[in-house]
Amino acid sequence: MSLNRRISDRIEDPAEKRRYVRALFAGVAGKYDLTNDVMSFGLHRRWKTRVLELARIEAGHRVLDLAAGTGDLALAAGEIGDGSASVDVVATDLTPEMLRVGAGRAGDARLAWVAGDAASLPYPDESFDRVVIGYGLRNFANLDDCLAEILRSLRPGGRLVTLDFGHPRSELIRRGYFGYLDASTRLVGWALHRDAESYVYIPESLRRFPGQRDVVRRMEAVGYEGCGYEDLLLGTMAINFGRRPRP
Ligand SMILES: C[S@@+](CC[C@H](N)C(=O)[O-])C[C@H]1O[C@@H](n2cnc3c(N)ncnc32)[C@H](O)[C@@H]1O
């Protein structure tokens, strides 16, 4: 059986996907930041800046960086403030090994690092003004449940903004893109981790991910309003957004 097929089979079942994803990120945590820079040619930083712009975070807000990993968004959000008030940021992730790398990067930054699952967040209703996610949705074992759980954690009027790999509209670009991902992830996985599997997971999880247009429909279905998306790099990446309605 091919490597792609083996991975695809393992992530079909939600409970197995959760176990698989957690073990995978625990294994790559130490080199995750380097791999991110190599694979995106550093562009993920620009896209994450755009996530924070769209989130319109203000001083005094309470912000959740969900699937925070090593905390790129959490650390950047923590720097937003106007001198009189700061932003209160919590980074939450399923994989403690990823959070530990992030906490090591944080220095003096006052962030909370909390292990938790997007499907059952360890926070009361209406805890956050903003939830931001970088490359998390595609990894969630049950996307709709997680979107509903995030909505529960948002205050009325609060916004979710999430960045992930996308599905380009054009068939031609889509084929070329998956061809590129299939080849480059094997190469990078082997070069940096001596293990192709850890990054071949990216195209396989993307094949199963509904993509930016369907994420809009799913967000609307669980109760978000003002939903939309912004394509990046011809739709190979995308940012989805929406907010919790006010009563
Ligand atoms: C690709 S990394 C993204 C890390 C970081 N947000 C970034 O943008 O670089 C995906 C992260 O999602 C986390 N994750 C996967 N499923 C999760 C879940 N159900 N709840 C919380 N975090 C989850 C993984 O542990 C991993 O750290």
PDB file of C-alpha atoms and ligand atoms in Angstrom:
ATOM      1  CA  MET A   1       0.000   0.000   0.000  1.00  0.00           C
ATOM      2  CA  SER A   2       1.368   3.465  -0.851  1.00  0.00           C
ATOM      3  CA  LEU A   3       2.405   5.851   1.908  1.00  0.00           C
ATOM      4  CA  ASN A   4      -0.301   8.346   0.874  1.00  0.00           C
ATOM      5  CA  ARG A   5      -2.977   5.662   0.990  1.00  0.00           C
ATOM      6  CA  ARG A   6      -1.824   4.403   4.381  1.00  0.00           C
ATOM      7  CA  ILE A   7      -1.992   7.900   5.880  1.00  0.00           C
ATOM      8  CA  SER A   8      -5.333   8.620   4.246  1.00  0.00           C
ATOM      9  CA  ASP A   9      -6.799   5.405   5.721  1.00  0.00           C
ATOM     10  CA  ARG A  10      -5.520   6.239   9.196  1.00  0.00           C
ATOM     11  CA  ILE A  11      -7.050   9.702   9.296  1.00  0.00           C
ATOM     12  CA  GLU A  12     -10.442   8.569   8.052  1.00  0.00           C
ATOM     13  CA  ASP A  13     -11.683   7.598  11.501  1.00  0.00           C
ATOM     14  CA  PRO A  14     -11.964  10.671  13.818  1.00  0.00           C
ATOM     15  CA  ALA A  15     -10.611   8.978  16.970  1.00  0.00           C
ATOM     16  CA  GLU A  16      -7.693   7.519  15.034  1.00  0.00           C
ATOM     17  CA  LYS A  17      -7.028  10.871  13.333  1.00  0.00           C
ATOM     18  CA  ARG A  18      -6.836  12.598  16.722  1.00  0.00           C
ATOM     19  CA  ARG A  19      -4.267  10.049  17.954  1.00  0.00           C
ATOM     20  CA  TYR A  20      -2.345  10.205  14.689  1.00  0.00           C
ATOM     21  CA  VAL A  21      -2.193  14.010  14.606  1.00  0.00           C
ATOM     22  CA  ARG A  22      -1.100  14.275  18.209  1.00  0.00           C
ATOM     23  CA  ALA A  23       1.721  11.750  17.774  1.00  0.00           C
ATOM     24  CA  LEU A  24       2.773  13.373  14.499  1.00  0.00           C
ATOM     25  CA  PHE A  25       3.128  16.871  15.985  1.00  0.00           C
ATOM     26  CA  ALA A  26       4.809  15.535  19.128  1.00  0.00           C
ATOM     27  CA  GLY A  27       7.410  14.001  16.801  1.00  0.00           C
ATOM     28  CA  VAL A  28       8.087  17.111  14.702  1.00  0.00           C
ATOM     29  CA  ALA A  29       7.758  19.778  17.452  1.00  0.00           C
ATOM     30  CA  GLY A  30      11.488  20.461  17.752  1.00  0.00           C
ATOM     31  CA  LYS A  31      11.897  21.273  14.045  1.00  0.00           C
ATOM     32  CA  TYR A  32       8.393  22.550  13.322  1.00  0.00           C
ATOM     33  CA  ASP A  33       9.327  26.244  13.037  1.00  0.00           C
ATOM     34  CA  LEU A  34      12.266  25.563  10.728  1.00  0.00           C
ATOM     35  CA  THR A  35      10.169  23.300   8.503  1.00  0.00           C
ATOM     36  CA  ASN A  36       7.430  25.925   8.302  1.00  0.00           C
ATOM     37  CA  ASP A  37       9.902  28.533   7.075  1.00  0.00           C
ATOM     38  CA  VAL A  38      11.459  26.156   4.548  1.00  0.00           C
ATOM     39  CA  MET A  39       8.170  24.869   3.135  1.00  0.00           C
ATOM     40  CA  SER A  40       6.472  28.263   2.775  1.00  0.00           C
ATOM     41  CA  PHE A  41       9.678  30.190   1.880  1.00  0.00           C
ATOM     42  CA  GLY A  42       8.891  32.286   4.967  1.00  0.00           C
ATOM     43  CA  LEU A  43       5.538  33.391   3.553  1.00  0.00           C
ATOM     44  CA  HIS A  44       3.542  31.933   6.448  1.00  0.00           C
ATOM     45  CA  ARG A  45       4.664  34.943   8.491  1.00  0.00           C
ATOM     46  CA  ARG A  46       3.018  37.360   6.063  1.00  0.00           C
ATOM     47  CA  TRP A  47      -0.177  35.289   5.997  1.00  0.00           C
ATOM     48  CA  LYS A  48      -0.304  35.173   9.796  1.00  0.00           C
ATOM     49  CA  THR A  49       0.057  38.973   9.886  1.00  0.00           C
ATOM     50  CA  ARG A  50      -2.980  39.108   7.611  1.00  0.00           C
ATOM     51  CA  VAL A  51      -4.917  36.835  10.023  1.00  0.00           C
ATOM     52  CA  LEU A  52      -4.254  39.295  12.825  1.00  0.00           C
ATOM     53  CA  GLU A  53      -5.292  42.260  10.642  1.00  0.00           C
ATOM     54  CA  LEU A  54      -8.586  40.572   9.779  1.00  0.00           C
ATOM     55  CA  ALA A  55      -9.125  39.670  13.443  1.00  0.00           C
ATOM     56  CA  ARG A  56      -9.041  43.393  14.362  1.00  0.00           C
ATOM     57  CA  ILE A  57      -7.652  42.687  17.802  1.00  0.00           C
ATOM     58  CA  GLU A  58      -7.818  45.645  20.180  1.00  0.00           C
ATOM     59  CA  ALA A  59      -6.215  46.443  23.500  1.00  0.00           C
ATOM     60  CA  GLY A  60      -8.243  44.850  26.292  1.00  0.00           C
ATOM     61  CA  HIS A  61      -9.368  41.899  24.172  1.00  0.00           C
ATOM     62  CA  ARG A  62      -9.084  38.323  25.354  1.00  0.00           C
ATOM     63  CA  VAL A  63      -7.721  36.219  22.492  1.00  0.00           C
ATOM     64  CA  LEU A  64      -7.462  32.454  22.021  1.00  0.00           C
ATOM     65  CA  ASP A  65      -4.805  31.131  19.639  1.00  0.00           C
ATOM     66  CA  LEU A  66      -6.245  27.671  19.020  1.00  0.00           C
ATOM     67  CA  ALA A  67      -4.122  24.822  17.659  1.00  0.00           C
ATOM     68  CA  ALA A  68      -1.439  27.306  18.616  1.00  0.00           C
ATOM     69  CA  GLY A  69       1.447  24.899  18.199  1.00  0.00           C
ATOM     70  CA  THR A  70       4.609  26.880  18.851  1.00  0.00           C
ATOM     71  CA  GLY A  71       2.570  30.060  19.221  1.00  0.00           C
ATOM     72  CA  ASP A  72       3.327  32.296  16.207  1.00  0.00           C
ATOM     73  CA  LEU A  73      -0.100  33.942  16.342  1.00  0.00           C
ATOM     74  CA  ALA A  74      -0.239  34.036  20.151  1.00  0.00           C
ATOM     75  CA  LEU A  75       3.137  35.771  20.391  1.00  0.00           C
ATOM     76  CA  ALA A  76       2.238  38.343  17.726  1.00  0.00           C
ATOM     77  CA  ALA A  77      -1.210  38.978  19.246  1.00  0.00           C
ATOM     78  CA  GLY A  78       0.414  39.524  22.644  1.00  0.00           C
ATOM     79  CA  GLU A  79       2.344  42.474  21.212  1.00  0.00           C
ATOM     80  CA  ILE A  80      -0.828  44.329  20.252  1.00  0.00           C
ATOM     81  CA  GLY A  81      -1.771  47.010  22.784  1.00  0.00           C
ATOM     82  CA  ASP A  82      -1.864  50.742  23.234  1.00  0.00           C
ATOM     83  CA  GLY A  83       0.287  51.203  26.323  1.00  0.00           C
ATOM     84  CA  SER A  84      -2.695  51.610  28.653  1.00  0.00           C
ATOM     85  CA  ALA A  85      -4.146  48.153  28.059  1.00  0.00           C
ATOM     86  CA  SER A  86      -2.708  44.948  26.709  1.00  0.00           C
ATOM     87  CA  VAL A  87      -4.167  41.919  24.980  1.00  0.00           C
ATOM     88  CA  ASP A  88      -4.752  38.873  27.134  1.00  0.00           C
ATOM     89  CA  VAL A  89      -3.687  35.839  25.076  1.00  0.00           C
ATOM     90  CA  VAL A  90      -4.151  32.128  25.688  1.00  0.00           C
ATOM     91  CA  ALA A  91      -2.442  29.548  23.464  1.00  0.00           C
ATOM     92  CA  THR A  92      -4.162  26.160  23.383  1.00  0.00           C
ATOM     93  CA  ASP A  93      -3.131  22.997  21.576  1.00  0.00           C
ATOM     94  CA  LEU A  94      -3.742  19.259  21.640  1.00  0.00           C
ATOM     95  CA  THR A  95      -0.012  18.498  21.667  1.00  0.00           C
ATOM     96  CA  PRO A  96       1.900  19.583  24.798  1.00  0.00           C
ATOM     97  CA  GLU A  97       5.239  19.062  23.022  1.00  0.00           C
ATOM     98  CA  MET A  98       4.348  21.869  20.573  1.00  0.00           C
ATOM     99  CA  LEU A  99       3.275  24.193  23.408  1.00  0.00           C
ATOM    100  CA  ARG A 100       6.543  23.536  25.247  1.00  0.00           C
ATOM    101  CA  VAL A 101       8.545  24.751  22.238  1.00  0.00           C
ATOM    102  CA  GLY A 102       6.310  27.839  22.100  1.00  0.00           C
ATOM    103  CA  ALA A 103       6.689  28.569  25.809  1.00  0.00           C
ATOM    104  CA  GLY A 104      10.449  28.354  25.316  1.00  0.00           C
ATOM    105  CA  ARG A 105      10.230  31.032  22.597  1.00  0.00           C
ATOM    106  CA  ALA A 106       8.005  33.335  24.643  1.00  0.00           C
ATOM    107  CA  GLY A 107      10.684  34.849  26.912  1.00  0.00           C
ATOM    108  CA  ASP A 108       9.028  37.521  29.052  1.00  0.00           C
ATOM    109  CA  ALA A 109       5.796  37.588  27.045  1.00  0.00           C
ATOM    110  CA  ARG A 110       2.822  37.085  29.379  1.00  0.00           C
ATOM    111  CA  LEU A 111       0.900  34.321  27.663  1.00  0.00           C
ATOM    112  CA  ALA A 112      -0.908  31.292  29.052  1.00  0.00           C
ATOM    113  CA  TRP A 113      -0.084  27.927  27.431  1.00  0.00           C
ATOM    114  CA  VAL A 114      -2.919  25.470  27.987  1.00  0.00           C
ATOM    115  CA  ALA A 115      -3.240  21.936  26.601  1.00  0.00           C
ATOM    116  CA  GLY A 116      -6.709  21.282  25.231  1.00  0.00           C
ATOM    117  CA  ASP A 117      -8.778  19.872  22.400  1.00  0.00           C
ATOM    118  CA  ALA A 118     -10.709  22.120  20.016  1.00  0.00           C
ATOM    119  CA  ALA A 119     -13.609  19.673  20.273  1.00  0.00           C
ATOM    120  CA  SER A 120     -14.022  20.309  24.023  1.00  0.00           C
ATOM    121  CA  LEU A 121     -12.328  23.560  24.980  1.00  0.00           C
ATOM    122  CA  PRO A 122     -11.422  23.975  28.658  1.00  0.00           C
ATOM    123  CA  TYR A 123     -13.108  27.404  28.831  1.00  0.00           C
ATOM    124  CA  PRO A 124     -16.570  28.621  29.886  1.00  0.00           C
ATOM    125  CA  ASP A 125     -19.049  30.009  27.345  1.00  0.00           C
ATOM    126  CA  GLU A 126     -18.269  33.487  25.940  1.00  0.00           C
ATOM    127  CA  SER A 127     -14.648  33.551  27.162  1.00  0.00           C
ATOM    128  CA  PHE A 128     -12.989  35.215  24.148  1.00  0.00           C
ATOM    129  CA  ASP A 129     -13.315  38.321  21.973  1.00  0.00           C
ATOM    130  CA  ARG A 130     -11.269  36.681  19.228  1.00  0.00           C
ATOM    131  CA  VAL A 131     -10.226  33.165  18.270  1.00  0.00           C
ATOM    132  CA  VAL A 132      -7.385  32.905  15.748  1.00  0.00           C
ATOM    133  CA  ILE A 133      -6.128  29.675  14.193  1.00  0.00           C
ATOM    134  CA  GLY A 134      -3.090  28.983  12.020  1.00  0.00           C
ATOM    135  CA  TYR A 135      -3.160  25.667  10.140  1.00  0.00           C
ATOM    136  CA  GLY A 136      -5.470  24.041  12.678  1.00  0.00           C
ATOM    137  CA  LEU A 137      -8.870  23.351  11.059  1.00  0.00           C
ATOM    138  CA  ARG A 138      -7.496  20.788   8.595  1.00  0.00           C
ATOM    139  CA  ASN A 139      -6.131  18.798  11.517  1.00  0.00           C
ATOM    140  CA  PHE A 140      -9.292  18.686  13.592  1.00  0.00           C
ATOM    141  CA  ALA A 141     -10.833  15.234  13.772  1.00  0.00           C
ATOM    142  CA  ASN A 142     -14.393  16.562  13.603  1.00  0.00           C
ATOM    143  CA  LEU A 143     -14.507  19.953  11.966  1.00  0.00           C
ATOM    144  CA  ASP A 144     -18.181  20.797  12.556  1.00  0.00           C
ATOM    145  CA  ASP A 145     -18.040  19.954  16.271  1.00  0.00           C
ATOM    146  CA  CYS A 146     -14.930  22.108  16.653  1.00  0.00           C
ATOM    147  CA  LEU A 147     -16.501  25.069  14.807  1.00  0.00           C
ATOM    148  CA  ALA A 148     -19.518  24.855  17.140  1.00  0.00           C
ATOM    149  CA  GLU A 149     -17.266  24.614  20.195  1.00  0.00           C
ATOM    150  CA  ILE A 150     -15.315  27.705  19.113  1.00  0.00           C
ATOM    151  CA  LEU A 151     -18.597  29.572  18.632  1.00  0.00           C
ATOM    152  CA  ARG A 152     -19.575  28.655  22.198  1.00  0.00           C
ATOM    153  CA  SER A 153     -16.302  30.091  23.509  1.00  0.00           C
ATOM    154  CA  LEU A 154     -16.728  33.404  21.645  1.00  0.00           C
ATOM    155  CA  ARG A 155     -18.472  36.438  23.135  1.00  0.00           C
ATOM    156  CA  PRO A 156     -21.394  37.829  21.097  1.00  0.00           C
ATOM    157  CA  GLY A 157     -19.836  39.856  18.261  1.00  0.00           C
ATOM    158  CA  GLY A 158     -16.545  37.965  18.730  1.00  0.00           C
ATOM    159  CA  ARG A 159     -14.644  36.864  15.603  1.00  0.00           C
ATOM    160  CA  LEU A 160     -13.012  33.644  14.423  1.00  0.00           C
ATOM    161  CA  VAL A 161     -10.234  34.064  11.839  1.00  0.00           C
ATOM    162  CA  THR A 162      -8.468  30.981  10.547  1.00  0.00           C
ATOM    163  CA  LEU A 163      -5.659  30.335   8.047  1.00  0.00           C
ATOM    164  CA  ASP A 164      -5.102  27.027   6.283  1.00  0.00           C
ATOM    165  CA  PHE A 165      -4.046  25.372   3.071  1.00  0.00           C
ATOM    166  CA  GLY A 166      -6.734  25.929   0.444  1.00  0.00           C
ATOM    167  CA  HIS A 167      -8.362  24.319  -2.552  1.00  0.00           C
ATOM    168  CA  PRO A 168      -7.686  26.469  -5.632  1.00  0.00           C
ATOM    169  CA  ARG A 169     -10.785  26.950  -7.783  1.00  0.00           C
ATOM    170  CA  SER A 170      -8.945  26.261 -11.036  1.00  0.00           C
ATOM    171  CA  GLU A 171      -8.582  22.532 -11.781  1.00  0.00           C
ATOM    172  CA  LEU A 172      -5.255  23.189 -13.495  1.00  0.00           C
ATOM    173  CA  ILE A 173      -3.786  25.033 -10.520  1.00  0.00           C
ATOM    174  CA  ARG A 174      -5.208  22.430  -8.133  1.00  0.00           C
ATOM    175  CA  ARG A 175      -3.474  19.575  -9.968  1.00  0.00           C
ATOM    176  CA  GLY A 176      -0.172  21.409 -10.128  1.00  0.00           C
ATOM    177  CA  TYR A 177      -0.461  22.345  -6.460  1.00  0.00           C
ATOM    178  CA  PHE A 178      -1.095  18.799  -5.241  1.00  0.00           C
ATOM    179  CA  GLY A 179       1.750  17.572  -7.452  1.00  0.00           C
ATOM    180  CA  TYR A 180       4.045  20.142  -5.847  1.00  0.00           C
ATOM    181  CA  LEU A 181       2.865  19.253  -2.322  1.00  0.00           C
ATOM    182  CA  ASP A 182       3.235  15.511  -2.888  1.00  0.00           C
ATOM    183  CA  ALA A 183       6.827  15.938  -4.056  1.00  0.00           C
ATOM    184  CA  SER A 184       8.013  18.725  -1.753  1.00  0.00           C
ATOM    185  CA  THR A 185       6.598  17.249   1.456  1.00  0.00           C
ATOM    186  CA  ARG A 186       8.432  13.947   0.873  1.00  0.00           C
ATOM    187  CA  LEU A 187      11.637  15.811   0.200  1.00  0.00           C
ATOM    188  CA  VAL A 188      11.375  18.184   3.160  1.00  0.00           C
ATOM    189  CA  GLY A 189      10.162  15.422   5.519  1.00  0.00           C
ATOM    190  CA  TRP A 190      13.136  13.309   4.588  1.00  0.00           C
ATOM    191  CA  ALA A 191      15.688  16.117   4.592  1.00  0.00           C
ATOM    192  CA  LEU A 192      14.671  17.578   7.958  1.00  0.00           C
ATOM    193  CA  HIS A 193      13.180  14.632   9.816  1.00  0.00           C
ATOM    194  CA  ARG A 194      14.591  11.564   8.018  1.00  0.00           C
ATOM    195  CA  ASP A 195      10.948  10.571   7.686  1.00  0.00           C
ATOM    196  CA  ALA A 196       8.773  11.337   4.658  1.00  0.00           C
ATOM    197  CA  GLU A 197       5.527  10.439   6.452  1.00  0.00           C
ATOM    198  CA  SER A 198       5.440  13.395   8.838  1.00  0.00           C
ATOM    199  CA  TYR A 199       4.908  15.838   5.965  1.00  0.00           C
ATOM    200  CA  VAL A 200       3.129  13.645   3.393  1.00  0.00           C
ATOM    201  CA  TYR A 201       0.310  14.026   5.918  1.00  0.00           C
ATOM    202  CA  ILE A 202      -0.121  17.638   4.627  1.00  0.00           C
ATOM    203  CA  PRO A 203      -1.424  16.805   1.122  1.00  0.00           C
ATOM    204  CA  GLU A 204      -3.418  13.849   2.449  1.00  0.00           C
ATOM    205  CA  SER A 205      -5.146  15.929   5.136  1.00  0.00           C
ATOM    206  CA  LEU A 206      -5.749  18.654   2.541  1.00  0.00           C
ATOM    207  CA  ARG A 207      -7.414  16.178   0.167  1.00  0.00           C
ATOM    208  CA  ARG A 208      -9.858  15.367   2.964  1.00  0.00           C
ATOM    209  CA  PHE A 209     -10.293  19.006   4.054  1.00  0.00           C
ATOM    210  CA  PRO A 210     -13.392  20.653   2.555  1.00  0.00           C
ATOM    211  CA  GLY A 211     -11.540  23.860   1.612  1.00  0.00           C
ATOM    212  CA  GLN A 212     -12.276  27.552   2.051  1.00  0.00           C
ATOM    213  CA  ARG A 213     -15.659  27.725   0.278  1.00  0.00           C
ATOM    214  CA  ASP A 214     -17.132  24.779   2.130  1.00  0.00           C
ATOM    215  CA  VAL A 215     -15.724  26.055   5.439  1.00  0.00           C
ATOM    216  CA  VAL A 216     -17.871  29.188   4.886  1.00  0.00           C
ATOM    217  CA  ARG A 217     -20.969  27.001   4.513  1.00  0.00           C
ATOM    218  CA  ARG A 218     -20.064  24.929   7.555  1.00  0.00           C
ATOM    219  CA  MET A 219     -19.492  28.024   9.692  1.00  0.00           C
ATOM    220  CA  GLU A 220     -22.872  29.393   8.654  1.00  0.00           C
ATOM    221  CA  ALA A 221     -24.526  26.044   9.377  1.00  0.00           C
ATOM    222  CA  VAL A 222     -23.359  26.022  13.008  1.00  0.00           C
ATOM    223  CA  GLY A 223     -24.396  29.645  13.576  1.00  0.00           C
ATOM    224  CA  TYR A 224     -21.656  32.108  12.595  1.00  0.00           C
ATOM    225  CA  GLU A 225     -22.587  35.254  10.682  1.00  0.00           C
ATOM    226  CA  GLY A 226     -20.606  37.544   8.366  1.00  0.00           C
ATOM    227  CA  CYS A 227     -18.728  34.503   7.064  1.00  0.00           C
ATOM    228  CA  GLY A 228     -16.309  34.756   4.164  1.00  0.00           C
ATOM    229  CA  TYR A 229     -12.812  33.947   2.999  1.00  0.00           C
ATOM    230  CA  GLU A 230      -9.792  35.551   1.424  1.00  0.00           C
ATOM    231  CA  ASP A 231      -7.675  33.559  -1.024  1.00  0.00           C
ATOM    232  CA  LEU A 232      -3.888  33.801  -0.810  1.00  0.00           C
ATOM    233  CA  LEU A 233      -1.511  32.693  -3.572  1.00  0.00           C
ATOM    234  CA  LEU A 234      -4.273  31.766  -6.050  1.00  0.00           C
ATOM    235  CA  GLY A 235      -6.294  29.964  -3.401  1.00  0.00           C
ATOM    236  CA  THR A 236      -3.509  27.574  -2.437  1.00  0.00           C
ATOM    237  CA  MET A 237      -3.841  29.164   1.021  1.00  0.00           C
ATOM    238  CA  ALA A 238      -6.912  30.857   2.424  1.00  0.00           C
ATOM    239  CA  ILE A 239      -8.194  32.734   5.445  1.00  0.00           C
ATOM    240  CA  ASN A 240     -11.759  32.072   6.623  1.00  0.00           C
ATOM    241  CA  PHE A 241     -13.590  34.374   9.002  1.00  0.00           C
ATOM    242  CA  GLY A 242     -16.946  34.839  10.706  1.00  0.00           C
ATOM    243  CA  ARG A 243     -18.413  36.117  13.965  1.00  0.00           C
ATOM    244  CA  ARG A 244     -20.779  35.096  16.702  1.00  0.00           C
ATOM    245  CA  PRO A 245     -24.095  36.914  16.278  1.00  0.00           C
ATOM    246  CA  ARG A 246     -25.158  39.430  18.917  1.00  0.00           C
ATOM    247  CA  PRO A 247     -28.423  38.545  20.630  1.00  0.00           C
TER     248      PRO A 247
HETATM  249  C1  LIG B   1       0.282  22.727  11.653  1.00  0.00           C
HETATM  250  S1  LIG B   1       0.293  22.985  13.378  1.00  0.00           S
HETATM  251  C2  LIG B   1      -0.062  24.721  13.477  1.00  0.00           C
HETATM  252  C3  LIG B   1       0.707  25.424  14.553  1.00  0.00           C
HETATM  253  C4  LIG B   1       0.580  26.951  14.556  1.00  0.00           C
HETATM  254  N1  LIG B   1      -0.774  27.363  14.796  1.00  0.00           N
HETATM  255  C5  LIG B   1       1.078  27.561  13.267  1.00  0.00           C
HETATM  256  O1  LIG B   1       0.302  28.252  12.618  1.00  0.00           O
HETATM  257  O2  LIG B   1       2.233  27.372  12.931  1.00  0.00           O
HETATM  258  C6  LIG B   1      -1.252  22.270  13.808  1.00  0.00           C
HETATM  259  C7  LIG B   1      -1.474  22.170  15.299  1.00  0.00           C
HETATM  260  O3  LIG B   1      -2.834  21.771  15.515  1.00  0.00           O
HETATM  261  C8  LIG B   1      -2.851  21.033  16.713  1.00  0.00           C
HETATM  262  N2  LIG B   1      -4.119  20.313  16.795  1.00  0.00           N
HETATM  263  C9  LIG B   1      -4.547  19.300  16.019  1.00  0.00           C
HETATM  264  N3  LIG B   1      -5.766  18.893  16.394  1.00  0.00           N
HETATM  265  C10 LIG B   1      -6.126  19.678  17.449  1.00  0.00           C
HETATM  266  C11 LIG B   1      -7.291  19.752  18.262  1.00  0.00           C
HETATM  267  N4  LIG B   1      -8.315  18.919  18.088  1.00  0.00           N
HETATM  268  N5  LIG B   1      -7.314  20.675  19.240  1.00  0.00           N
HETATM  269  C12 LIG B   1      -6.276  21.517  19.430  1.00  0.00           C
HETATM  270  N6  LIG B   1      -5.156  21.497  18.679  1.00  0.00           N
HETATM  271  C13 LIG B   1      -5.081  20.590  17.700  1.00  0.00           C
HETATM  272  C14 LIG B   1      -1.623  20.162  16.593  1.00  0.00           C
HETATM  273  O4  LIG B   1      -1.219  19.636  17.826  1.00  0.00           O
HETATM  274  C15 LIG B   1      -0.615  21.143  16.001  1.00  0.00           C
HETATM  275  O5  LIG B   1       0.155  21.771  16.989  1.00  0.00           O
END
